[in-house]
Short mmCIF file of C-alpha atoms in Angstrom, two decimals:
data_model
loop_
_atom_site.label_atom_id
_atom_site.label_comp_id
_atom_site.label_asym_id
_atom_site.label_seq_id
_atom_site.Cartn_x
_atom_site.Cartn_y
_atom_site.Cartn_z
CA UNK K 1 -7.66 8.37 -6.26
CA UNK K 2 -8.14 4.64 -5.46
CA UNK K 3 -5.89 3.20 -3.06
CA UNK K 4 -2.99 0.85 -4.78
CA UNK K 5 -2.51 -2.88 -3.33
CA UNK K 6 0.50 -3.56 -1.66
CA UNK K 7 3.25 -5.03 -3.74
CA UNK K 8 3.74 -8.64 -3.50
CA UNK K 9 6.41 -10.53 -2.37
CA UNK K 10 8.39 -11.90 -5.15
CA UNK K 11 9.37 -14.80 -2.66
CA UNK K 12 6.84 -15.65 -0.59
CA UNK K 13 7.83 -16.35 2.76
CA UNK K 14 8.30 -19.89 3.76
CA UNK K 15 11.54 -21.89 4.74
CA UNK K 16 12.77 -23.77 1.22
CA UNK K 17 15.73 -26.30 1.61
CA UNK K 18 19.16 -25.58 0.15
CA UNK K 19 17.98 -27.70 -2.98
CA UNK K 20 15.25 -25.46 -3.75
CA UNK K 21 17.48 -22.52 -3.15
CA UNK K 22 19.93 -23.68 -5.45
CA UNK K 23 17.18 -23.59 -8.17
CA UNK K 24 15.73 -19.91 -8.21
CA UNK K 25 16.79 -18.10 -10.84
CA UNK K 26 19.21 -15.47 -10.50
CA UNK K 27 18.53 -11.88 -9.49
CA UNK K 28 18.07 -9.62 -12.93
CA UNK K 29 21.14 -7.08 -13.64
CA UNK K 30 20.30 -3.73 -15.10
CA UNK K 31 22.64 -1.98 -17.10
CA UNK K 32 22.25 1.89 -16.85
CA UNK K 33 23.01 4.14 -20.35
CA UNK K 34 23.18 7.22 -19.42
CA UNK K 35 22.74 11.17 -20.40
CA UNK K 36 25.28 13.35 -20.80
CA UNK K 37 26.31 15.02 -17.25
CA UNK K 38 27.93 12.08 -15.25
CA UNK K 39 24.87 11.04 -12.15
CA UNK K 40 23.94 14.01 -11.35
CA UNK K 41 21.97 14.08 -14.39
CA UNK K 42 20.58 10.72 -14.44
CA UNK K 43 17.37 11.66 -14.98
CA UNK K 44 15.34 9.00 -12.81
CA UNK K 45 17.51 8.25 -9.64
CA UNK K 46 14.69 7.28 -7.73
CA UNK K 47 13.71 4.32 -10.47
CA UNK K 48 17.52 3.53 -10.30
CA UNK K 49 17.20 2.98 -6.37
CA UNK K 50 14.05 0.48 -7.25
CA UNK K 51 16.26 -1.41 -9.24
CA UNK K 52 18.83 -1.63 -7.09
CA UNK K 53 16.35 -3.17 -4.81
CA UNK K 54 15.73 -5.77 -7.54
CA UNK K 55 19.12 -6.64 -8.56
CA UNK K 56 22.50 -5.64 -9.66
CA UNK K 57 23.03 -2.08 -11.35
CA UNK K 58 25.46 -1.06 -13.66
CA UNK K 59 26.22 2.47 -14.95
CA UNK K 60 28.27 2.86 -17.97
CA UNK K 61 30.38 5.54 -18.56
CA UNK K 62 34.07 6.52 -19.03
CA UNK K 63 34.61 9.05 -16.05
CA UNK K 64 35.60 7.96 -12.39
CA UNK K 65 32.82 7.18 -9.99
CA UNK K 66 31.59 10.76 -8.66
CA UNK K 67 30.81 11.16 -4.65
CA UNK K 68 27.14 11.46 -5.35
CA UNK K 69 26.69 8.25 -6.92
CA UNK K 70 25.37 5.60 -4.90
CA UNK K 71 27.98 3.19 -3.44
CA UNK K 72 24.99 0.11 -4.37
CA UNK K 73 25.50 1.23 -8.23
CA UNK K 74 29.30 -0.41 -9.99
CA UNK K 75 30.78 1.92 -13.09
CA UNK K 76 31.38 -0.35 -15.87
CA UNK K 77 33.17 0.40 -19.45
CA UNK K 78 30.82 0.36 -22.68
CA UNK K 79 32.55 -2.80 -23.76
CA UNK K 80 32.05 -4.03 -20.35
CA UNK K 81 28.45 -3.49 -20.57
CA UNK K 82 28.59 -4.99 -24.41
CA UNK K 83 29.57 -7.94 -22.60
CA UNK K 84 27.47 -7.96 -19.46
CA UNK K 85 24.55 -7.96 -21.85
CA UNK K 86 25.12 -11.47 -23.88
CA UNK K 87 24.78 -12.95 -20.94
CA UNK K 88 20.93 -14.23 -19.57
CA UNK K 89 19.19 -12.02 -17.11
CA UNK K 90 20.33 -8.74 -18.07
CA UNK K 91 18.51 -6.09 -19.19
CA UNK K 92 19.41 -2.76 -20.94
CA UNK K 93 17.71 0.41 -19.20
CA UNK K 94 18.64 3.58 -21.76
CA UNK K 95 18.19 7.01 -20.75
CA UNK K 96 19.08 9.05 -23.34
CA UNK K 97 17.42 8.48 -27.29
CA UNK K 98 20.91 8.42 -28.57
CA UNK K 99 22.38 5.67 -27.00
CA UNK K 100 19.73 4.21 -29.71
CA UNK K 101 22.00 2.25 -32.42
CA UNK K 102 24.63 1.41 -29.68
CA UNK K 103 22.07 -0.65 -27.50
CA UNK K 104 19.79 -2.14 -29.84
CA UNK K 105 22.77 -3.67 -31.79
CA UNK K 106 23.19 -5.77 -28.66
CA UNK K 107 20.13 -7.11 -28.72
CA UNK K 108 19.27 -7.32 -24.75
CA UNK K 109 16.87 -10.09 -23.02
CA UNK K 110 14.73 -6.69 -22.22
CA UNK K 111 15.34 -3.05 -22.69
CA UNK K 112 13.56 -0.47 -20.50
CA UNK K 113 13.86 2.53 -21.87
CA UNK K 114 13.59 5.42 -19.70
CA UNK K 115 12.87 8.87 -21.55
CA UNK K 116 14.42 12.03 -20.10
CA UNK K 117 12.84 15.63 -21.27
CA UNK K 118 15.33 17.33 -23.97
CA UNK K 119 17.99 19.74 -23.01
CA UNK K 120 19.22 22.71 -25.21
CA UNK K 121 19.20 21.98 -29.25
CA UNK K 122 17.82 18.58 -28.61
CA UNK K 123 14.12 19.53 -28.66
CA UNK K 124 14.68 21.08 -31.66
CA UNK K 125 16.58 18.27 -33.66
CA UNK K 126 14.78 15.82 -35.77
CA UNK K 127 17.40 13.18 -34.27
CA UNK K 128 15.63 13.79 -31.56
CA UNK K 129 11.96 12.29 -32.36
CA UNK K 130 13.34 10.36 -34.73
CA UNK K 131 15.66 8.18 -32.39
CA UNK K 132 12.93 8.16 -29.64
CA UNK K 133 10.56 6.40 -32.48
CA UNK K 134 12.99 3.46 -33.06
CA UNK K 135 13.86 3.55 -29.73
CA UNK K 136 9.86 2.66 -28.39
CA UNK K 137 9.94 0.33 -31.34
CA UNK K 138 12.14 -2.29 -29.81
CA UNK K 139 11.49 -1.70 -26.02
CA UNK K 140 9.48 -4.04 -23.06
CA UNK K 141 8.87 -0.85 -21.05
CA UNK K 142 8.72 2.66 -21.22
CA UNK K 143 8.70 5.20 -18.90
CA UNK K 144 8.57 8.90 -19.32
CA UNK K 145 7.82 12.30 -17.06
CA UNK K 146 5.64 13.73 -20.11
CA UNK K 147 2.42 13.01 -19.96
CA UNK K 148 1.52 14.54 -23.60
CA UNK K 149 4.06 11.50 -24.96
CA UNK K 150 2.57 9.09 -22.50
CA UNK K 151 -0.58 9.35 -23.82
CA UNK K 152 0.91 9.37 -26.88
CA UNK K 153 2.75 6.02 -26.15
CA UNK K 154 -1.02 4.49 -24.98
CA UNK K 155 -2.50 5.12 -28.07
CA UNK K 156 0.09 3.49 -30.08
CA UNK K 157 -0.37 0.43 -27.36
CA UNK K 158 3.08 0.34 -25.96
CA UNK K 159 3.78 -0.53 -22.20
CA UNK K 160 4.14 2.68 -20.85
CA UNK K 161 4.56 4.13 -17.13
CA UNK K 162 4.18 8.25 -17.04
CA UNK K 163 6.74 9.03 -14.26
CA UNK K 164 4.83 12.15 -12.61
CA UNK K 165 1.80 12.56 -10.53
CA UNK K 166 -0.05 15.25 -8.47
CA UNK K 167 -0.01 13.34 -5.22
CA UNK K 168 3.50 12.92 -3.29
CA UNK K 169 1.73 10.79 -0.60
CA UNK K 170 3.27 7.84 0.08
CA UNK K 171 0.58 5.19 -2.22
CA UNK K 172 2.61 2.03 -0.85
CA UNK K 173 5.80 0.46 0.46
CA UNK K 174 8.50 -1.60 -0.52
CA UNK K 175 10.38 -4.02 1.90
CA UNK K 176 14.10 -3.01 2.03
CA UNK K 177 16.09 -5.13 4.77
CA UNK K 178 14.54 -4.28 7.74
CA UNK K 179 12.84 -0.90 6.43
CA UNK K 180 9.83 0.11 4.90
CA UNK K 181 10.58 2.57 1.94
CA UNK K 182 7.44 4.41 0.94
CA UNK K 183 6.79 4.94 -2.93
CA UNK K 184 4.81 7.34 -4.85
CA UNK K 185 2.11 5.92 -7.08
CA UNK K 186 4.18 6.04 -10.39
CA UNK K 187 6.77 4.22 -8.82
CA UNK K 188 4.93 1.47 -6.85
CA UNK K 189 3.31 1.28 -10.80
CA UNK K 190 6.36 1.02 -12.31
CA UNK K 191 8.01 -1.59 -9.70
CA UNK K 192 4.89 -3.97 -10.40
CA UNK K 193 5.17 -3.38 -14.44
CA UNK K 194 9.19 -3.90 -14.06
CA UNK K 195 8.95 -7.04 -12.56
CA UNK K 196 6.18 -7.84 -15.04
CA UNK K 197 7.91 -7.24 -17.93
CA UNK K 198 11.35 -9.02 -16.99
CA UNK K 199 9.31 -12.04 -15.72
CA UNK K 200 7.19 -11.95 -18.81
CA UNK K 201 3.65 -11.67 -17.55
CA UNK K 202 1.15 -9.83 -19.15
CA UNK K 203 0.84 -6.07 -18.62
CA UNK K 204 -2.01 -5.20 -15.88
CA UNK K 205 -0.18 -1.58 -14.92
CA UNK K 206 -0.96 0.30 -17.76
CA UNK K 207 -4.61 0.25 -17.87
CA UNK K 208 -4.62 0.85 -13.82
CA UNK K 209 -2.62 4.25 -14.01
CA UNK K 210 -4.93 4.89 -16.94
CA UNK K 211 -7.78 4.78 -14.88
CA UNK K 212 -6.00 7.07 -12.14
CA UNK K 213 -5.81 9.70 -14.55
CA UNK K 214 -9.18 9.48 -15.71
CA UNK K 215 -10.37 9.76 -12.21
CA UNK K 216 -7.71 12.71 -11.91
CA UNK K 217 -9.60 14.69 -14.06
CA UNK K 218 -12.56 13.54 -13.53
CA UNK K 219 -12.00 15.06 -10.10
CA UNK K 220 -10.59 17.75 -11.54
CA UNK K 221 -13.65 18.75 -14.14
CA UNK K 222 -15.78 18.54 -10.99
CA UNK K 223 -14.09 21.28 -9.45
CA UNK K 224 -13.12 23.15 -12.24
CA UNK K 225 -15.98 22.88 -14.27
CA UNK K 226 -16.33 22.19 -18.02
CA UNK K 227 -13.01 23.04 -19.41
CA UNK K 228 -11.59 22.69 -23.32
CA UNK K 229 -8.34 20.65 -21.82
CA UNK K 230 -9.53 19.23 -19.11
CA UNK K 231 -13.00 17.49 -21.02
CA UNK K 232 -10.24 16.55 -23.83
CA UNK K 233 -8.06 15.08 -21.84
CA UNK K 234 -10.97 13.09 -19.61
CA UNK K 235 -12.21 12.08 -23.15
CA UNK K 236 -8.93 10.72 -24.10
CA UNK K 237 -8.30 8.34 -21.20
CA UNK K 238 -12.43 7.59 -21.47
CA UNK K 239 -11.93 6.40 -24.67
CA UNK K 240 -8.60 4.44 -23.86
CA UNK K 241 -10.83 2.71 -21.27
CA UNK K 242 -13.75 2.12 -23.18
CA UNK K 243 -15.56 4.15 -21.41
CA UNK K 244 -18.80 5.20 -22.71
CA UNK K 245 -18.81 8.23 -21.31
CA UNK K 246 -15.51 9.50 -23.54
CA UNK K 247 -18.52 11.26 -26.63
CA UNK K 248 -20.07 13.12 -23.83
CA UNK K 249 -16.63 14.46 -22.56
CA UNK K 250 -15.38 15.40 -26.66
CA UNK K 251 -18.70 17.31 -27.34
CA UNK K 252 -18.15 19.11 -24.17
CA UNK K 253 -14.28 19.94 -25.00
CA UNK K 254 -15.22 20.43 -28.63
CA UNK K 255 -18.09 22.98 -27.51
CA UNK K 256 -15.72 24.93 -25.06
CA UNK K 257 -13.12 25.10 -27.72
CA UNK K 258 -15.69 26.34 -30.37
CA UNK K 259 -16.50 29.05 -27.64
CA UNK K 260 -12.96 30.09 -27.07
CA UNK K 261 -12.34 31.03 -30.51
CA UNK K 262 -10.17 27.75 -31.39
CA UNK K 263 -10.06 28.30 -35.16
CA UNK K 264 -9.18 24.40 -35.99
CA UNK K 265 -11.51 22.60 -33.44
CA UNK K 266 -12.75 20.48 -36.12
CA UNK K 267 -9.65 18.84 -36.64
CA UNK K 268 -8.30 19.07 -32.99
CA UNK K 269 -11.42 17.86 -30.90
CA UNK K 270 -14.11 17.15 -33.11
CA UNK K 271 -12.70 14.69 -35.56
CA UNK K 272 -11.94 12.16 -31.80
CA UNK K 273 -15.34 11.86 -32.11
CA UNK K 274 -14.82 9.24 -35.24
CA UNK K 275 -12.81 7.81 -33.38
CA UNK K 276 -15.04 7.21 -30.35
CA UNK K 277 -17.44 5.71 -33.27
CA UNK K 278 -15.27 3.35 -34.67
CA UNK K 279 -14.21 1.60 -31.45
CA UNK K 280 -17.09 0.95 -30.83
CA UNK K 281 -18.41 -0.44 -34.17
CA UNK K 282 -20.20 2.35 -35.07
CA UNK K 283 -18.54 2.76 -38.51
CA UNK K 284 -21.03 4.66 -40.83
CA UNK K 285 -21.67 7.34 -37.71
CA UNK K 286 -17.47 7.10 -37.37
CA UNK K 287 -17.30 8.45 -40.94
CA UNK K 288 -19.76 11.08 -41.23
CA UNK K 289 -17.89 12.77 -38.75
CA UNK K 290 -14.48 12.00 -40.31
CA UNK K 291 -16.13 13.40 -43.29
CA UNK K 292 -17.32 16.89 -41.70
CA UNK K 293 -13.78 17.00 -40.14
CA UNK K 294 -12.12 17.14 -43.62
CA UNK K 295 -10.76 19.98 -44.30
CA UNK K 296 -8.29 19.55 -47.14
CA UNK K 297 -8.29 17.90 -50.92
CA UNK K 298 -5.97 15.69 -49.61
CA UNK K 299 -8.43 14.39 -46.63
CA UNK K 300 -12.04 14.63 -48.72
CA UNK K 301 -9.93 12.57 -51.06
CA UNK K 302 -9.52 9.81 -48.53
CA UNK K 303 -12.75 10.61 -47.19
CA UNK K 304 -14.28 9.27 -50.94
CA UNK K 305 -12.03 6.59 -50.61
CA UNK K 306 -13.18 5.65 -47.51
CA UNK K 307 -17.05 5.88 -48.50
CA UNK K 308 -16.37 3.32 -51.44
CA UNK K 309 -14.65 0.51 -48.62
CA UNK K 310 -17.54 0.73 -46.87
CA UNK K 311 -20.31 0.29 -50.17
CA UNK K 312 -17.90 -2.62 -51.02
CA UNK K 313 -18.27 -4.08 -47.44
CA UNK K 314 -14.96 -3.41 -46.73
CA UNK K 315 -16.31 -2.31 -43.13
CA UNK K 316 -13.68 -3.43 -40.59
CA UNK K 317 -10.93 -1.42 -42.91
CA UNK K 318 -12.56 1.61 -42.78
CA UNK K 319 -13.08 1.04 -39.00
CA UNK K 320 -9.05 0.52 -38.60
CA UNK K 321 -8.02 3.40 -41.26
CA UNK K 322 -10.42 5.52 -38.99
CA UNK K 323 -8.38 4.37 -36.14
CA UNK K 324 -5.09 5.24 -37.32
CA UNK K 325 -5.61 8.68 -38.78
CA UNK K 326 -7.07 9.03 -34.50
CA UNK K 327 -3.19 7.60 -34.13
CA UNK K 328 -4.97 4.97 -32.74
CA UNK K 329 -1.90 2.64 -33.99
CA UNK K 330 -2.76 -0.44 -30.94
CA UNK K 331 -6.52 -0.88 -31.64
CA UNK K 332 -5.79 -0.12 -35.93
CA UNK K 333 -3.45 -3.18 -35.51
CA UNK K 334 -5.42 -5.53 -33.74
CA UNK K 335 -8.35 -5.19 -36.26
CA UNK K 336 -5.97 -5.28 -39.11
CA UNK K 337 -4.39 -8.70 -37.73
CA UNK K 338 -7.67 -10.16 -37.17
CA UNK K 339 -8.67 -8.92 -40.64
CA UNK K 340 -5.56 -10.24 -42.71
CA UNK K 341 -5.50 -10.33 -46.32
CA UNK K 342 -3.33 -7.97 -48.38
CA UNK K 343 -4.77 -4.47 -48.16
CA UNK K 344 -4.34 -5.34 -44.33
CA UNK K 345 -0.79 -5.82 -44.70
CA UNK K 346 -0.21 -3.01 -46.18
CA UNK K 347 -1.85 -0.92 -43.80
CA UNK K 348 0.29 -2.79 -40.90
CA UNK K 349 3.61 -1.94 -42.94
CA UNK K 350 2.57 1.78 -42.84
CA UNK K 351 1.55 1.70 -39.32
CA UNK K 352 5.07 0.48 -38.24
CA UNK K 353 6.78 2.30 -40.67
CA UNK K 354 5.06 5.45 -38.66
CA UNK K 355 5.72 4.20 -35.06
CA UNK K 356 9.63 3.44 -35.64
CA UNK K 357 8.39 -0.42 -35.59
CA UNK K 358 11.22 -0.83 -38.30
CA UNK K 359 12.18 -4.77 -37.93
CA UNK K 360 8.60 -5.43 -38.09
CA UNK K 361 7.63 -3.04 -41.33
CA UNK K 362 10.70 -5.06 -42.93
CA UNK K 363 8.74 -8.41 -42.05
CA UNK K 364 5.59 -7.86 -44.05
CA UNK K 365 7.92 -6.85 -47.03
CA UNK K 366 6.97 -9.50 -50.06
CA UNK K 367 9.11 -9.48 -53.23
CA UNK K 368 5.90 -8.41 -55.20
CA UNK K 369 5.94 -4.65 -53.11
CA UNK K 370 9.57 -3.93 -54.63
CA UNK K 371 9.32 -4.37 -58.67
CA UNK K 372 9.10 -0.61 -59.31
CA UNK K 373 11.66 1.75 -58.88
CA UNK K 374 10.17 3.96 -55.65
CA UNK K 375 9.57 0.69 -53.59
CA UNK K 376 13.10 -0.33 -54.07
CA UNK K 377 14.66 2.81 -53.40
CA UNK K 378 12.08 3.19 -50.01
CA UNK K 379 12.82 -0.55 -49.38
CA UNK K 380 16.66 -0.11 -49.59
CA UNK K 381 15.80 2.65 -46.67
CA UNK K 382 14.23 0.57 -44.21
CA UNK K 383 16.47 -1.93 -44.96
CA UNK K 384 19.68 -0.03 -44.49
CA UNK K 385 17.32 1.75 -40.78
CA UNK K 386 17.25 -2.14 -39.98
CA UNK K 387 20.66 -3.16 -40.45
CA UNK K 388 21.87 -0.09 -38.48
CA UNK K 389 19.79 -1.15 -35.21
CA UNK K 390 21.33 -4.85 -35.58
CA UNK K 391 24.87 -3.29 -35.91
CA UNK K 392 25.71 -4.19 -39.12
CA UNK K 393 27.07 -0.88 -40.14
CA UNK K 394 28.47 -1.39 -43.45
CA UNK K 395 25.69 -3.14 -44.88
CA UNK K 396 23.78 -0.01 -43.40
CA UNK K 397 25.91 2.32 -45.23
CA UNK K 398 25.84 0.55 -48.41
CA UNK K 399 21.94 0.63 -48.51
CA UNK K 400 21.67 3.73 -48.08
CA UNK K 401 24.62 5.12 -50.72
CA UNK K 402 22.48 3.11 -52.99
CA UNK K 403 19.90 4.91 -52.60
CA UNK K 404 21.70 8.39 -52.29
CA UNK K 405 22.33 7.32 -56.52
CA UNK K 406 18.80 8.74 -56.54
CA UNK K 407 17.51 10.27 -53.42
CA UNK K 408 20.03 12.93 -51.72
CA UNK K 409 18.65 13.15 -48.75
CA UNK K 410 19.68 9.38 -48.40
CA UNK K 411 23.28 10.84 -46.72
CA UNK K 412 21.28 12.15 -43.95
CA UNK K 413 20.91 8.01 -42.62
CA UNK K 414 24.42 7.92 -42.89
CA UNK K 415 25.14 11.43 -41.12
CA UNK K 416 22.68 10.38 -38.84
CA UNK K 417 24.53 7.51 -37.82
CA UNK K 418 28.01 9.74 -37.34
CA UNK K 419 26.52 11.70 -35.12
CA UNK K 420 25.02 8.83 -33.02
CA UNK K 421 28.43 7.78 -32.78
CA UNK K 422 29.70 11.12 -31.66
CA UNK K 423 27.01 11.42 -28.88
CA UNK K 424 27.57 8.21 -27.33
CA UNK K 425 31.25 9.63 -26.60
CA UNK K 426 29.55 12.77 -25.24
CA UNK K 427 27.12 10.00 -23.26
CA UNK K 428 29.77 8.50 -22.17
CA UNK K 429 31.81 11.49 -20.77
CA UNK K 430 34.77 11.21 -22.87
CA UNK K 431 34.20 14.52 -24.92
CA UNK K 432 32.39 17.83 -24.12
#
């Protein structure tokens, strides 16, 4: 693994007059919402100490400060922290999915959101995914300990730290007082994309621990040999990279998976390989293999569809649609806003509509795309998803009874949104 730079300064050291002082801007505050459990069960204490280093932390909750919480960190109220966050230089920093309508109704300067691994029923409830979706949709930074939704996360171009690593060797240090305190690599990473994204200046983390994983297996296929994971997950980061080895890694996966017995390694490695294509503009190769890959009416249908874009020239849409059915959602959306036009909108609207993007599906929404009676109905839905995450819970609730005149399964939104409002009290401690 390549050796991380030290972490700079933020003020570099030289003596500055009381004038000059007087004009830095303020330390940030972070406002902590919690999981269930009181701080014991704060699932990243060690990213909590970084910001403490960087600023003020608050931790909301109802329940009296507990010995093991750290004296640096003050227990505020939830209306407290509603408050806290109007004002500049505070940022929201949400640990548990459903704290999800709660925070983004604020509307924070910046929301970190830090995702913990599910506990109990959670992993099985579609609340689950579902609020984690939104959730990505409106935050600056992301961190999570799974690096199957990290990846995940990359390919749908979010800024994303994965929170784990191999190596507990100190990779760097941060200046505390008069101490040294020695960080791992993920968190020296996420330190430099924290202050990054609360400064505003563009993300240079994300492809670096990208490229330390790729070199983690890299290392790790050299040892280990060819390997149906490992090759797959060395083509994965390749390709995030642009790395040209990333067809030469697939065919290797897709060969070892083939030899294993892997009854759908067609769809699960081989298909990547239109992927690789299309990034790299090889469109009509990109589609052959999409082609061999289908193996449903439902995808030979698109497949058709496909072939006729690219006789009418329609070659850059094919190239993005390719993308996206990779859940390539970043690199679909940059082709698709350099392409513009009206198919491309409509291929952006789906694309957020799929990666919990909802404010921005909502955006592209012209009167034209509601005249019949299924657009309205789905456009009352996102509408109703929309006015929920601003906080405007009746207008929520009347967009989606509306709806519930035809569609049933329109009551789940507002069920949904109950039991939001039930696990924030759980979140906050003041029910079991």
């Amino acid at each position: 693994m390549e050796e991380l730079s030290p972490i700079p300064d933020s003020e570099p050291h030289q003596e500055i007059d009381a004038e000059q002082s007087s004009k830095a801007p303020p330390p940030f505050r972070y406002v902590l919402f919690p999981r269930k459990g009181g701080w014991s069960a704060f699932p990243y204490p060690d990213i909590a100490a970084l910001m403490v280093a960087e600023g003020h932390v608050y931790y909301v909750s109802s329940l009296e400060r507990s010995e093991e919480m750290p004296a640096n960190i003050t227990v505020i109220t939830l209306p407290e922290a509603e408050q806290l966050l109007q004002e500049p230089h505070t940022v929201a920093v949400i640990a548990h999915p459903y704290w999800m309508t709660a925070t983004a109704s604020l509307h924070p300067e910046r929301c970190i959101v830090l995702l913990p691994e599910p506990v109990g029923e959670e992993a099985e409830s579609p609340l689950w995914e579902g609020c984690i979706s939104r959730l990505v949709g409106i935050a600056d930074l992301v961190g999570t300990s799974s690096e199957t939704r990290y990846m995940k996360l990359m390919f749908q171009g979010v800024r994303v730290i994965w929170m784990n690593g191999e190596d507990a060797t100190p990779a760097g240090f941060m200046q505390k007082e008069d101490l040294e305190v020695p960080l791992r690599d993920y968190e020296l990473l996420f330190l430099h994309a924290l202050r990054q994204t609360v400064s505003g200046v563009q993300d240079t983390v994300t492809r670096l621990q990208c490229s330390m994983r790729a070199d983690f297996y890299r290392q790790l296929r050299s040892k280990a040999g060819a390997h149906e994971t490992i090759s797959f997950l060395l083509a994965a980061y390749e390709y995030l990279l642009q790395d040209s080895r990333a067809a030469l890694s697939l065919k290797e996966a897709f060969t070892h998976a083939v030899m294993n017995g892997r009854v759908d390694s067609v769809s699960s490695h081989y298909r990547f390989l239109s992927a690789i294509h299309a990034r790299t503009g090889e469109i009509e190769n990109a589609l052959q293999v999409y082609g061999i890959s289908a193996g449903n009416e439902q995808e030979r249908h698109h497949y058709e569809q496909l072939c006729r874009w690219l006789e009418a020239g329609e070659d850059q849409l094919v190239r993005a649609e390719l993308l996206r059915l990779n859940d390539d959602y970043g690199n679909a959306l940059h082709i698709l806003d350099e392409l513009g036009g009206e198919t491309a909108r409509h291929w952006k609207f789906r694309i957020y509509q799929e990666t919990g993007r909802v404010e921005d599906a909502l955006a592209l929404v012209n009167a034209v795309d509601i005249e019949d009676k299924g657009s309205r109905k789905d456009y009352q839905q996102l509408s109703g998803l929309a006015m929920a995450l601003r906080g405007e819970r009746h207008g929520a609730v009347r967009q989606f009874l509306e709806t519930a005149l035809e569609d049933e399964d329109a009551l789940a939104r507002i069920v949904e949104m109950e039991l939001l409002d039930h696990a924030v009290q759980q979140l906050l401690g003041e029910m079991p």
